[in-house]
Amino acid sequence: MSGPGRGDAEVAERVDALIAGMTVAEKAAQLTQYFYFGPPSEGNGQAAAVEAALARGQVGSLLFVTDPAEVNRLQRLAVAGSRHGIPVVFGFDVIHGLRTIFPVPIAMAASWDPEAIEDGQAVAAREARAAGIGWAFAPMVDIARDPRWGRIVESAGEDPYLASAVAVAQVRGFQGEGLGSPGRIVAGPKHFAGYGAALGGRDYDEVNLSDSELWNIYLPPFEAAVRAGAGNIMTAYMDLNGIPAAGNRWLVTDVLRDTWGFGGFVVSDAQAVHDLRTHAFAADLTDAGARAVRAGVDMEMALGDPAYAHLPEAVAAGLIDEKVLDASVRRVLTVKARMGLLDDPYVDEENARTVLADPAHRAAARTAAQRSAVLLRNEGGLLPLAAPGSIAVIGPLADSRRDTLGPWVFDFDLDETVTVLQGIRDRASAAVEVGYAPGIRPAHRTFPSMFDMFGGNAPVDPPGFDDAAELARAVSLARACDVAVVVLGEWQNMSGEAASRSSLELPGGQLALLQAVVATGTPVVLLVMNGRPLDLRWAAENVPAILDIWYPGTQGGAAVADLLFGDVAPGGKLPFSWPRTAGQVPVIYSHTVSHDPRHQDRRYWDEASTPLFPFGHGLSYGRFEYRDLTLDRDHIQPGQTVTVSVRVTNTGERPGDEVAQLYLHQRHGSASRPVRELKGFARVTLAAGESRTLTFPLGPAELRYWNAAARDWVIDTTTVDVFAGGDSTAALTTSFTIGS
Ligand code: BGC
């Protein structure tokens, strides 16, 4: 935590003076965060209870308020209610935008473009800050290797190197130069730690991770985010190796604070301190609160009935030393002070209106959506479209504004959201006929989402929908057109929190619709709208062009049209290995090798054990060749750096984007290491015929790994193979040695 806030000494003095005058109950209040579900109408008991707590000075932070006028009203209650006039800090899930919605996080990771990711979160921060929100519960930096887990959509995928780069970019985007930077907010990387490895991909379920997986795979993005200065960390819901994350002192204190030097404050996930009882861990709420504070969890995010309300009892009973409580309060107040909240807790409502409407924000969202799309297949160069006279746009997702935005948005503007259908209509010239047929009705979850309580979140069947007639209409439209653009995937409430699933199939009648359209013989472009990989085995053999557009956000349809018509070239790459079927998961590129490596691809007798598309895969409108893979030296000592160069040429006829990737493999050592690990990447735009030489330094950070036997970081004496290319199957190789 660094940056241009107020002077450290001045802040410390001010905070200590406040703490010196506070009762234990007032300290507990600073450590308590409440959800606030307005509007405060008659009969809204939740809102009334929180307002009463504010008036009694019992609240340190609120979440879920996004209206600047409400921020000011509630803040006035808080300041008046606190004996010391201490304001609350408003936190919110600013995941991929506040009003201007960017592509979902997995999509942003697929851009492999840290600059675009930083720019996106800077826009989100600017909007949030203008609305009075000082803190984002983001980025989610959990590694996700099991796509049954719904929250893979919020992640950067399977790889710790890519995920760390994405985490750093997001922290920078949110926080700018540091806490207190104008127009920026506190970043809260989450969920510490291991949440993505839930048993069976089932959200909230237990996680058991080996020492090696923890240190080499799951912890690095958190460490990177902490080193980038994140001001907050959120703990996870579940048990990690049998200890609930919110009561896990080893995680929150030994690793986070003592090993990495984290200086910000830690918040629990929603109700997770209270739930320490549910885990059969804490005996009662007093015990739960005391154990969370002792573990290092400074603030409790409470749905109601906070365990931290019992902290005074815990102190009186000697379960917590008041000094420990003071340390937590100090961390929270320090952030409030550095954000400038103690001096100016209110927000300019007029300015908020201007900032939220800024057209530059929409332009940035459009660029982000262009850069995040991944061209999975493009047989015969079907894309970009070659001046079709007519286009059939098919599938219910093609014209669904809410689904275009994706999950984890609450304050969006549907009217300004551009669907794929709208984007194509706007872009196609008047001479092009664009027809639309949904073909099928939306699919539904078997069990509703808890997020469906927010209006408009679940899809609604169009009234009077005639299944047979609509399918026939879609097929005849496709038959009558030069090209069919079919948009399929998951409805957004099928992806995200509490949205795990047991299969990866296209829900509802979507595959049948696709097959019927393909059977017409009209060339088909499949656009996949998704937050997780889906079973595309049939499409990958029968549909010439497949573009993964994810949930592309406010400007999604416009960006998709830019890509389809070739105004810009796609250049995203997969941030995960795309499985063929759910039975294969988890499937990762960075596996180790043991017995019978010749049959690595046939570990199942009924299906290939390789992915459908490899990690790092993605095509463009150019074609790329890699040559001249060289090293500045072929031998180093541990601790030294070797620099790799490789020349990338666009040998195609059109400009294109490529993400050059560098993978390492060590041939022998004191542990068995993955066949490949990503250790460098760079996204470039190259004109037809253009070449660029890229360089990648490989130093201790890239060459070390956590050795579970030594229980320490090691750099082995070994030979390291280097691979460079456009995905994780890159063939161009060289090697160097480390050690004597
Ligand atoms: C999620 C968090 C989120 C919090 C507040 C929880 O259920 O796990 O990621 O920040 O709710 O909305």
PDB file of C-alpha atoms in Angstrom, residues 57-319:
ATOM      1  CA  GLY A  57     -22.804   4.605  15.331  1.00  0.00           C
ATOM      2  CA  GLN A  58     -22.512   0.854  14.878  1.00  0.00           C
ATOM      3  CA  VAL A  59     -21.358   0.683  11.271  1.00  0.00           C
ATOM      4  CA  GLY A  60     -17.900   1.044   9.711  1.00  0.00           C
ATOM      5  CA  SER A  61     -18.787   0.326   6.119  1.00  0.00           C
ATOM      6  CA  LEU A  62     -21.762  -0.296   3.827  1.00  0.00           C
ATOM      7  CA  LEU A  63     -22.071  -2.249   0.630  1.00  0.00           C
ATOM      8  CA  PHE A  64     -24.540  -2.264  -2.207  1.00  0.00           C
ATOM      9  CA  VAL A  65     -25.343   1.456  -2.337  1.00  0.00           C
ATOM     10  CA  THR A  66     -24.664   2.977  -5.767  1.00  0.00           C
ATOM     11  CA  ASP A  67     -26.897   6.031  -5.898  1.00  0.00           C
ATOM     12  CA  PRO A  68     -24.861   9.146  -5.011  1.00  0.00           C
ATOM     13  CA  ALA A  69     -27.839  10.788  -3.327  1.00  0.00           C
ATOM     14  CA  GLU A  70     -28.290   7.710  -1.145  1.00  0.00           C
ATOM     15  CA  VAL A  71     -24.565   7.664  -0.421  1.00  0.00           C
ATOM     16  CA  ASN A  72     -24.837  11.199   0.910  1.00  0.00           C
ATOM     17  CA  ARG A  73     -27.994  10.543   2.886  1.00  0.00           C
ATOM     18  CA  LEU A  74     -26.615   7.414   4.546  1.00  0.00           C
ATOM     19  CA  GLN A  75     -23.252   9.062   5.112  1.00  0.00           C
ATOM     20  CA  ARG A  76     -24.929  11.910   6.974  1.00  0.00           C
ATOM     21  CA  LEU A  77     -26.594   9.341   9.213  1.00  0.00           C
ATOM     22  CA  ALA A  78     -23.235   7.659   9.815  1.00  0.00           C
ATOM     23  CA  VAL A  79     -21.355  10.852  10.618  1.00  0.00           C
ATOM     24  CA  ALA A  80     -24.093  12.054  12.949  1.00  0.00           C
ATOM     25  CA  GLY A  81     -24.337   8.637  14.584  1.00  0.00           C
ATOM     26  CA  SER A  82     -20.629   8.306  15.279  1.00  0.00           C
ATOM     27  CA  ARG A  83     -19.437  10.092  18.424  1.00  0.00           C
ATOM     28  CA  HIS A  84     -16.231  10.901  16.570  1.00  0.00           C
ATOM     29  CA  GLY A  85     -17.931  11.814  13.291  1.00  0.00           C
ATOM     30  CA  ILE A  86     -16.246   8.940  11.489  1.00  0.00           C
ATOM     31  CA  PRO A  87     -17.770   8.276   8.054  1.00  0.00           C
ATOM     32  CA  VAL A  88     -18.405   4.856   6.576  1.00  0.00           C
ATOM     33  CA  VAL A  89     -16.572   3.663   3.492  1.00  0.00           C
ATOM     34  CA  PHE A  90     -18.877   2.415   0.770  1.00  0.00           C
ATOM     35  CA  GLY A  91     -17.758  -0.795  -0.912  1.00  0.00           C
ATOM     36  CA  PHE A  92     -19.281  -2.516  -3.916  1.00  0.00           C
ATOM     37  CA  ASP A  93     -18.793  -5.306  -6.398  1.00  0.00           C
ATOM     38  CA  VAL A  94     -17.310  -3.181  -9.160  1.00  0.00           C
ATOM     39  CA  ILE A  95     -16.313  -6.252 -11.111  1.00  0.00           C
ATOM     40  CA  HIS A  96     -16.354  -5.217 -14.757  1.00  0.00           C
ATOM     41  CA  GLY A  97     -17.651  -1.703 -14.640  1.00  0.00           C
ATOM     42  CA  LEU A  98     -20.255   0.273 -12.734  1.00  0.00           C
ATOM     43  CA  ARG A  99     -22.469   2.021 -15.314  1.00  0.00           C
ATOM     44  CA  THR A 100     -20.266   1.372 -18.348  1.00  0.00           C
ATOM     45  CA  ILE A 101     -20.009  -2.379 -18.433  1.00  0.00           C
ATOM     46  CA  PHE A 102     -16.826  -3.924 -19.779  1.00  0.00           C
ATOM     47  CA  PRO A 103     -16.436  -7.518 -20.904  1.00  0.00           C
ATOM     48  CA  VAL A 104     -16.478  -9.996 -18.007  1.00  0.00           C
ATOM     49  CA  PRO A 105     -13.138 -10.594 -16.267  1.00  0.00           C
ATOM     50  CA  ILE A 106     -12.395 -13.900 -18.013  1.00  0.00           C
ATOM     51  CA  ALA A 107     -12.824 -12.023 -21.298  1.00  0.00           C
ATOM     52  CA  MET A 108     -10.496  -9.250 -20.207  1.00  0.00           C
ATOM     53  CA  ALA A 109      -7.928 -11.891 -19.284  1.00  0.00           C
ATOM     54  CA  ALA A 110      -8.373 -13.351 -22.778  1.00  0.00           C
ATOM     55  CA  SER A 111      -7.134 -10.041 -24.189  1.00  0.00           C
ATOM     56  CA  TRP A 112      -3.697 -10.816 -22.730  1.00  0.00           C
ATOM     57  CA  ASP A 113      -3.441  -7.059 -22.694  1.00  0.00           C
ATOM     58  CA  PRO A 114      -2.549  -5.650 -19.262  1.00  0.00           C
ATOM     59  CA  GLU A 115      -2.828  -2.096 -20.538  1.00  0.00           C
ATOM     60  CA  ALA A 116      -6.418  -2.578 -21.724  1.00  0.00           C
ATOM     61  CA  ILE A 117      -7.251  -4.279 -18.435  1.00  0.00           C
ATOM     62  CA  GLU A 118      -5.780  -1.412 -16.423  1.00  0.00           C
ATOM     63  CA  ASP A 119      -7.621   1.150 -18.561  1.00  0.00           C
ATOM     64  CA  GLY A 120     -10.892  -0.709 -18.054  1.00  0.00           C
ATOM     65  CA  GLN A 121     -10.631  -0.785 -14.292  1.00  0.00           C
ATOM     66  CA  ALA A 122      -9.546   2.861 -14.277  1.00  0.00           C
ATOM     67  CA  VAL A 123     -12.840   3.717 -15.969  1.00  0.00           C
ATOM     68  CA  ALA A 124     -14.716   1.557 -13.464  1.00  0.00           C
ATOM     69  CA  ALA A 125     -12.884   3.283 -10.615  1.00  0.00           C
ATOM     70  CA  ARG A 126     -13.682   6.727 -11.971  1.00  0.00           C
ATOM     71  CA  GLU A 127     -17.386   5.946 -12.194  1.00  0.00           C
ATOM     72  CA  ALA A 128     -17.450   4.289  -8.775  1.00  0.00           C
ATOM     73  CA  ARG A 129     -15.590   7.108  -7.067  1.00  0.00           C
ATOM     74  CA  ALA A 130     -17.863   9.674  -8.636  1.00  0.00           C
ATOM     75  CA  ALA A 131     -20.849   7.749  -7.272  1.00  0.00           C
ATOM     76  CA  GLY A 132     -19.347   7.737  -3.773  1.00  0.00           C
ATOM     77  CA  ILE A 133     -17.984   4.190  -3.764  1.00  0.00           C
ATOM     78  CA  GLY A 134     -14.486   4.049  -2.319  1.00  0.00           C
ATOM     79  CA  TRP A 135     -13.660   0.386  -2.556  1.00  0.00           C
ATOM     80  CA  ALA A 136     -14.140  -2.443  -5.060  1.00  0.00           C
ATOM     81  CA  PHE A 137     -14.472  -6.089  -4.090  1.00  0.00           C
ATOM     82  CA  ALA A 138     -12.256  -6.870  -7.027  1.00  0.00           C
ATOM     83  CA  PRO A 139     -10.234  -8.181  -8.719  1.00  0.00           C
ATOM     84  CA  MET A 140     -11.098 -11.797  -8.142  1.00  0.00           C
ATOM     85  CA  VAL A 141      -7.691 -13.386  -8.526  1.00  0.00           C
ATOM     86  CA  ASP A 142      -8.670 -16.976  -7.794  1.00  0.00           C
ATOM     87  CA  ILE A 143      -7.161 -19.487 -10.179  1.00  0.00           C
ATOM     88  CA  ALA A 144      -9.958 -21.393 -11.921  1.00  0.00           C
ATOM     89  CA  ARG A 145      -9.189 -24.802 -13.359  1.00  0.00           C
ATOM     90  CA  ASP A 146     -12.622 -26.353 -13.164  1.00  0.00           C
ATOM     91  CA  PRO A 147     -15.135 -24.689 -15.478  1.00  0.00           C
ATOM     92  CA  ARG A 148     -18.038 -26.310 -13.720  1.00  0.00           C
ATOM     93  CA  TRP A 149     -17.346 -23.655 -11.092  1.00  0.00           C
ATOM     94  CA  GLY A 150     -19.508 -20.678 -12.109  1.00  0.00           C
ATOM     95  CA  ARG A 151     -17.057 -18.092 -10.893  1.00  0.00           C
ATOM     96  CA  ILE A 152     -14.500 -18.972 -13.540  1.00  0.00           C
ATOM     97  CA  VAL A 153     -16.158 -16.030 -15.347  1.00  0.00           C
ATOM     98  CA  GLU A 154     -14.720 -13.647 -12.736  1.00  0.00           C
ATOM     99  CA  SER A 155     -11.253 -15.153 -12.935  1.00  0.00           C
ATOM    100  CA  ALA A 156      -8.274 -14.913 -15.242  1.00  0.00           C
ATOM    101  CA  GLY A 157      -8.379 -18.648 -15.869  1.00  0.00           C
ATOM    102  CA  GLU A 158      -6.001 -21.468 -15.126  1.00  0.00           C
ATOM    103  CA  ASP A 159      -2.534 -20.006 -15.218  1.00  0.00           C
ATOM    104  CA  PRO A 160      -0.718 -18.259 -12.341  1.00  0.00           C
ATOM    105  CA  TYR A 161       1.627 -16.237 -14.554  1.00  0.00           C
ATOM    106  CA  LEU A 162      -1.142 -14.763 -16.703  1.00  0.00           C
ATOM    107  CA  ALA A 163      -3.413 -14.354 -13.679  1.00  0.00           C
ATOM    108  CA  SER A 164      -0.701 -12.459 -11.794  1.00  0.00           C
ATOM    109  CA  ALA A 165      -0.202 -10.041 -14.681  1.00  0.00           C
ATOM    110  CA  VAL A 166      -3.959  -9.521 -14.887  1.00  0.00           C
ATOM    111  CA  ALA A 167      -4.195  -9.028 -11.111  1.00  0.00           C
ATOM    112  CA  VAL A 168      -1.495  -6.357 -11.134  1.00  0.00           C
ATOM    113  CA  ALA A 169      -3.125  -4.532 -14.046  1.00  0.00           C
ATOM    114  CA  GLN A 170      -6.470  -4.494 -12.245  1.00  0.00           C
ATOM    115  CA  VAL A 171      -5.013  -3.236  -8.970  1.00  0.00           C
ATOM    116  CA  ARG A 172      -3.277  -0.441 -10.849  1.00  0.00           C
ATOM    117  CA  GLY A 173      -6.453   0.391 -12.723  1.00  0.00           C
ATOM    118  CA  PHE A 174      -8.492   0.662  -9.544  1.00  0.00           C
ATOM    119  CA  GLN A 175      -5.937   2.423  -7.374  1.00  0.00           C
ATOM    120  CA  GLY A 176      -3.806   4.453  -9.806  1.00  0.00           C
ATOM    121  CA  GLU A 177      -0.696   5.755  -8.083  1.00  0.00           C
ATOM    122  CA  GLY A 178      -2.008   4.645  -4.720  1.00  0.00           C
ATOM    123  CA  LEU A 179      -4.727   5.144  -2.135  1.00  0.00           C
ATOM    124  CA  GLY A 180      -6.096   8.636  -2.303  1.00  0.00           C
ATOM    125  CA  SER A 181      -5.395   9.164  -6.008  1.00  0.00           C
ATOM    126  CA  PRO A 182      -8.227  11.265  -7.416  1.00  0.00           C
ATOM    127  CA  GLY A 183     -10.868   9.242  -9.240  1.00  0.00           C
ATOM    128  CA  ARG A 184      -9.511   5.943  -7.923  1.00  0.00           C
ATOM    129  CA  ILE A 185     -10.703   3.471  -5.325  1.00  0.00           C
ATOM    130  CA  VAL A 186      -9.305   0.753  -3.071  1.00  0.00           C
ATOM    131  CA  ALA A 187      -8.830  -2.606  -4.760  1.00  0.00           C
ATOM    132  CA  GLY A 188      -9.815  -5.723  -2.851  1.00  0.00           C
ATOM    133  CA  PRO A 189      -8.326  -8.859  -4.414  1.00  0.00           C
ATOM    134  CA  LYS A 190     -10.338 -11.924  -3.393  1.00  0.00           C
ATOM    135  CA  HIS A 191     -11.037 -14.645  -2.224  1.00  0.00           C
ATOM    136  CA  PHE A 192      -8.072 -15.513  -0.078  1.00  0.00           C
ATOM    137  CA  ALA A 193      -7.334 -18.301  -0.813  1.00  0.00           C
ATOM    138  CA  GLY A 194      -7.968 -21.309  -2.988  1.00  0.00           C
ATOM    139  CA  TYR A 195     -11.692 -20.683  -3.619  1.00  0.00           C
ATOM    140  CA  GLY A 196     -11.415 -21.733  -7.282  1.00  0.00           C
ATOM    141  CA  ALA A 197     -10.540 -25.297  -6.363  1.00  0.00           C
ATOM    142  CA  ALA A 198     -13.938 -26.126  -4.829  1.00  0.00           C
ATOM    143  CA  LEU A 199     -14.603 -29.840  -4.723  1.00  0.00           C
ATOM    144  CA  GLY A 200     -16.408 -30.916  -7.894  1.00  0.00           C
ATOM    145  CA  GLY A 201     -16.545 -27.299  -9.042  1.00  0.00           C
ATOM    146  CA  ARG A 202     -19.393 -26.760  -6.560  1.00  0.00           C
ATOM    147  CA  ASP A 203     -19.448 -23.185  -5.341  1.00  0.00           C
ATOM    148  CA  TYR A 204     -18.595 -22.705  -1.650  1.00  0.00           C
ATOM    149  CA  ASP A 205     -17.559 -26.332  -1.147  1.00  0.00           C
ATOM    150  CA  GLU A 206     -14.354 -27.303   0.578  1.00  0.00           C
ATOM    151  CA  VAL A 207     -10.935 -26.937  -0.965  1.00  0.00           C
ATOM    152  CA  ASN A 208      -7.998 -29.250  -0.427  1.00  0.00           C
ATOM    153  CA  LEU A 209      -4.795 -28.093  -2.037  1.00  0.00           C
ATOM    154  CA  SER A 210      -1.314 -29.490  -1.788  1.00  0.00           C
ATOM    155  CA  ASP A 211       1.523 -27.341  -0.617  1.00  0.00           C
ATOM    156  CA  SER A 212       2.937 -27.232  -4.128  1.00  0.00           C
ATOM    157  CA  GLU A 213      -0.380 -26.222  -5.720  1.00  0.00           C
ATOM    158  CA  LEU A 214      -0.919 -23.510  -3.152  1.00  0.00           C
ATOM    159  CA  TRP A 215       2.454 -21.860  -3.476  1.00  0.00           C
ATOM    160  CA  ASN A 216       3.043 -22.425  -7.179  1.00  0.00           C
ATOM    161  CA  ILE A 217      -0.467 -21.972  -8.545  1.00  0.00           C
ATOM    162  CA  TYR A 218      -3.052 -20.433  -6.219  1.00  0.00           C
ATOM    163  CA  LEU A 219      -1.102 -17.918  -4.117  1.00  0.00           C
ATOM    164  CA  PRO A 220       1.027 -16.126  -6.761  1.00  0.00           C
ATOM    165  CA  PRO A 221      -1.747 -13.844  -8.102  1.00  0.00           C
ATOM    166  CA  PHE A 222      -2.474 -12.719  -4.525  1.00  0.00           C
ATOM    167  CA  GLU A 223       1.169 -12.048  -3.856  1.00  0.00           C
ATOM    168  CA  ALA A 224       1.414 -10.095  -7.106  1.00  0.00           C
ATOM    169  CA  ALA A 225      -1.664  -8.051  -6.178  1.00  0.00           C
ATOM    170  CA  VAL A 226      -0.263  -7.320  -2.717  1.00  0.00           C
ATOM    171  CA  ARG A 227       3.079  -6.264  -4.157  1.00  0.00           C
ATOM    172  CA  ALA A 228       1.184  -3.990  -6.569  1.00  0.00           C
ATOM    173  CA  GLY A 229      -0.163  -2.196  -3.485  1.00  0.00           C
ATOM    174  CA  ALA A 230      -3.713  -3.514  -3.071  1.00  0.00           C
ATOM    175  CA  GLY A 231      -5.291  -1.786  -0.073  1.00  0.00           C
ATOM    176  CA  ASN A 232      -7.640  -4.608   0.882  1.00  0.00           C
ATOM    177  CA  ILE A 233      -7.937  -8.381   0.679  1.00  0.00           C
ATOM    178  CA  MET A 234     -11.142 -10.409   1.029  1.00  0.00           C
ATOM    179  CA  THR A 235     -10.996 -13.853   2.561  1.00  0.00           C
ATOM    180  CA  ALA A 236     -12.816 -16.801   1.013  1.00  0.00           C
ATOM    181  CA  TYR A 237     -15.899 -18.636   2.189  1.00  0.00           C
ATOM    182  CA  MET A 238     -14.687 -22.173   2.249  1.00  0.00           C
ATOM    183  CA  ASP A 239     -12.391 -24.411   4.266  1.00  0.00           C
ATOM    184  CA  LEU A 240      -8.856 -24.574   2.989  1.00  0.00           C
ATOM    185  CA  ASN A 241      -7.350 -27.902   3.961  1.00  0.00           C
ATOM    186  CA  GLY A 242      -9.839 -28.127   6.798  1.00  0.00           C
ATOM    187  CA  ILE A 243      -9.535 -24.587   8.180  1.00  0.00           C
ATOM    188  CA  PRO A 244     -12.160 -21.981   7.243  1.00  0.00           C
ATOM    189  CA  ALA A 245     -10.451 -19.148   5.374  1.00  0.00           C
ATOM    190  CA  ALA A 246     -12.060 -16.500   7.619  1.00  0.00           C
ATOM    191  CA  GLY A 247     -10.506 -18.097  10.689  1.00  0.00           C
ATOM    192  CA  ASN A 248      -7.229 -19.121   9.117  1.00  0.00           C
ATOM    193  CA  ARG A 249      -4.422 -17.341  10.898  1.00  0.00           C
ATOM    194  CA  TRP A 250      -1.761 -19.068   8.844  1.00  0.00           C
ATOM    195  CA  LEU A 251      -3.236 -17.614   5.649  1.00  0.00           C
ATOM    196  CA  VAL A 252      -4.222 -14.164   6.807  1.00  0.00           C
ATOM    197  CA  THR A 253      -1.392 -13.384   9.174  1.00  0.00           C
ATOM    198  CA  ASP A 254       1.562 -15.694   8.543  1.00  0.00           C
ATOM    199  CA  VAL A 255       1.410 -15.620   4.750  1.00  0.00           C
ATOM    200  CA  LEU A 256      -0.386 -12.393   3.873  1.00  0.00           C
ATOM    201  CA  ARG A 257       0.996 -10.001   6.436  1.00  0.00           C
ATOM    202  CA  ASP A 258       4.190 -11.562   7.748  1.00  0.00           C
ATOM    203  CA  THR A 259       5.545 -13.139   4.567  1.00  0.00           C
ATOM    204  CA  TRP A 260       4.300 -10.673   1.962  1.00  0.00           C
ATOM    205  CA  GLY A 261       4.154  -7.570   4.129  1.00  0.00           C
ATOM    206  CA  PHE A 262       0.523  -6.718   3.339  1.00  0.00           C
ATOM    207  CA  GLY A 263      -0.295  -3.442   5.086  1.00  0.00           C
ATOM    208  CA  GLY A 264      -3.935  -2.934   4.149  1.00  0.00           C
ATOM    209  CA  PHE A 265      -7.090  -4.256   5.806  1.00  0.00           C
ATOM    210  CA  VAL A 266      -8.743  -7.633   5.405  1.00  0.00           C
ATOM    211  CA  VAL A 267     -12.490  -8.150   5.042  1.00  0.00           C
ATOM    212  CA  SER A 268     -14.363 -11.424   5.278  1.00  0.00           C
ATOM    213  CA  ASP A 269     -16.665 -12.600   2.538  1.00  0.00           C
ATOM    214  CA  ALA A 270     -20.378 -12.109   3.140  1.00  0.00           C
ATOM    215  CA  GLN A 271     -21.452 -13.570   6.478  1.00  0.00           C
ATOM    216  CA  ALA A 272     -18.316 -15.727   6.544  1.00  0.00           C
ATOM    217  CA  VAL A 273     -17.317 -14.806  10.106  1.00  0.00           C
ATOM    218  CA  HIS A 274     -20.807 -15.525  11.323  1.00  0.00           C
ATOM    219  CA  ASP A 275     -20.609 -18.799   9.372  1.00  0.00           C
ATOM    220  CA  LEU A 276     -17.559 -19.988  11.275  1.00  0.00           C
ATOM    221  CA  ARG A 277     -20.200 -21.739  13.362  1.00  0.00           C
ATOM    222  CA  THR A 278     -21.714 -23.386  10.288  1.00  0.00           C
ATOM    223  CA  HIS A 279     -18.279 -24.835   9.550  1.00  0.00           C
ATOM    224  CA  ALA A 280     -18.369 -26.559  12.945  1.00  0.00           C
ATOM    225  CA  PHE A 281     -15.375 -24.408  13.826  1.00  0.00           C
ATOM    226  CA  ALA A 282     -16.501 -21.669  16.226  1.00  0.00           C
ATOM    227  CA  ALA A 283     -18.658 -22.484  19.234  1.00  0.00           C
ATOM    228  CA  ASP A 284     -20.797 -19.342  19.081  1.00  0.00           C
ATOM    229  CA  LEU A 285     -20.763 -15.837  17.644  1.00  0.00           C
ATOM    230  CA  THR A 286     -18.433 -14.475  20.312  1.00  0.00           C
ATOM    231  CA  ASP A 287     -15.973 -17.249  19.585  1.00  0.00           C
ATOM    232  CA  ALA A 288     -16.412 -16.709  15.820  1.00  0.00           C
ATOM    233  CA  GLY A 289     -15.665 -12.995  16.053  1.00  0.00           C
ATOM    234  CA  ALA A 290     -12.705 -13.501  18.344  1.00  0.00           C
ATOM    235  CA  ARG A 291     -11.169 -16.162  16.146  1.00  0.00           C
ATOM    236  CA  ALA A 292     -11.604 -14.152  12.964  1.00  0.00           C
ATOM    237  CA  VAL A 293      -9.985 -11.078  14.524  1.00  0.00           C
ATOM    238  CA  ARG A 294      -7.168 -13.170  15.926  1.00  0.00           C
ATOM    239  CA  ALA A 295      -6.665 -14.741  12.490  1.00  0.00           C
ATOM    240  CA  GLY A 296      -6.246 -11.226  11.082  1.00  0.00           C
ATOM    241  CA  VAL A 297      -9.673 -10.542   9.530  1.00  0.00           C
ATOM    242  CA  ASP A 298     -10.175  -6.864  10.286  1.00  0.00           C
ATOM    243  CA  MET A 299     -13.704  -6.339   9.027  1.00  0.00           C
ATOM    244  CA  GLU A 300     -16.733  -8.577   8.959  1.00  0.00           C
ATOM    245  CA  MET A 301     -19.025  -8.338   5.954  1.00  0.00           C
ATOM    246  CA  ALA A 302     -22.387  -8.977   7.554  1.00  0.00           C
ATOM    247  CA  LEU A 303     -25.752  -9.797   6.089  1.00  0.00           C
ATOM    248  CA  GLY A 304     -27.189  -9.171   9.549  1.00  0.00           C
ATOM    249  CA  ASP A 305     -26.509 -10.253  13.125  1.00  0.00           C
ATOM    250  CA  PRO A 306     -22.756  -9.615  12.947  1.00  0.00           C
ATOM    251  CA  ALA A 307     -20.399 -11.741  14.998  1.00  0.00           C
ATOM    252  CA  TYR A 308     -18.293  -8.609  15.504  1.00  0.00           C
ATOM    253  CA  ALA A 309     -21.124  -7.098  17.553  1.00  0.00           C
ATOM    254  CA  HIS A 310     -19.929  -9.577  20.171  1.00  0.00           C
ATOM    255  CA  LEU A 311     -16.343  -8.314  20.181  1.00  0.00           C
ATOM    256  CA  PRO A 312     -16.841  -6.309  23.380  1.00  0.00           C
ATOM    257  CA  GLU A 313     -17.809  -9.553  25.126  1.00  0.00           C
ATOM    258  CA  ALA A 314     -14.814 -11.291  23.566  1.00  0.00           C
ATOM    259  CA  VAL A 315     -12.487  -8.588  24.893  1.00  0.00           C
ATOM    260  CA  ALA A 316     -14.120  -8.683  28.331  1.00  0.00           C
ATOM    261  CA  ALA A 317     -13.746 -12.476  28.428  1.00  0.00           C
ATOM    262  CA  GLY A 318     -10.081 -12.211  27.498  1.00  0.00           C
ATOM    263  CA  LEU A 319     -10.567 -13.956  24.137  1.00  0.00           C
TER     264      LEU A 319
END
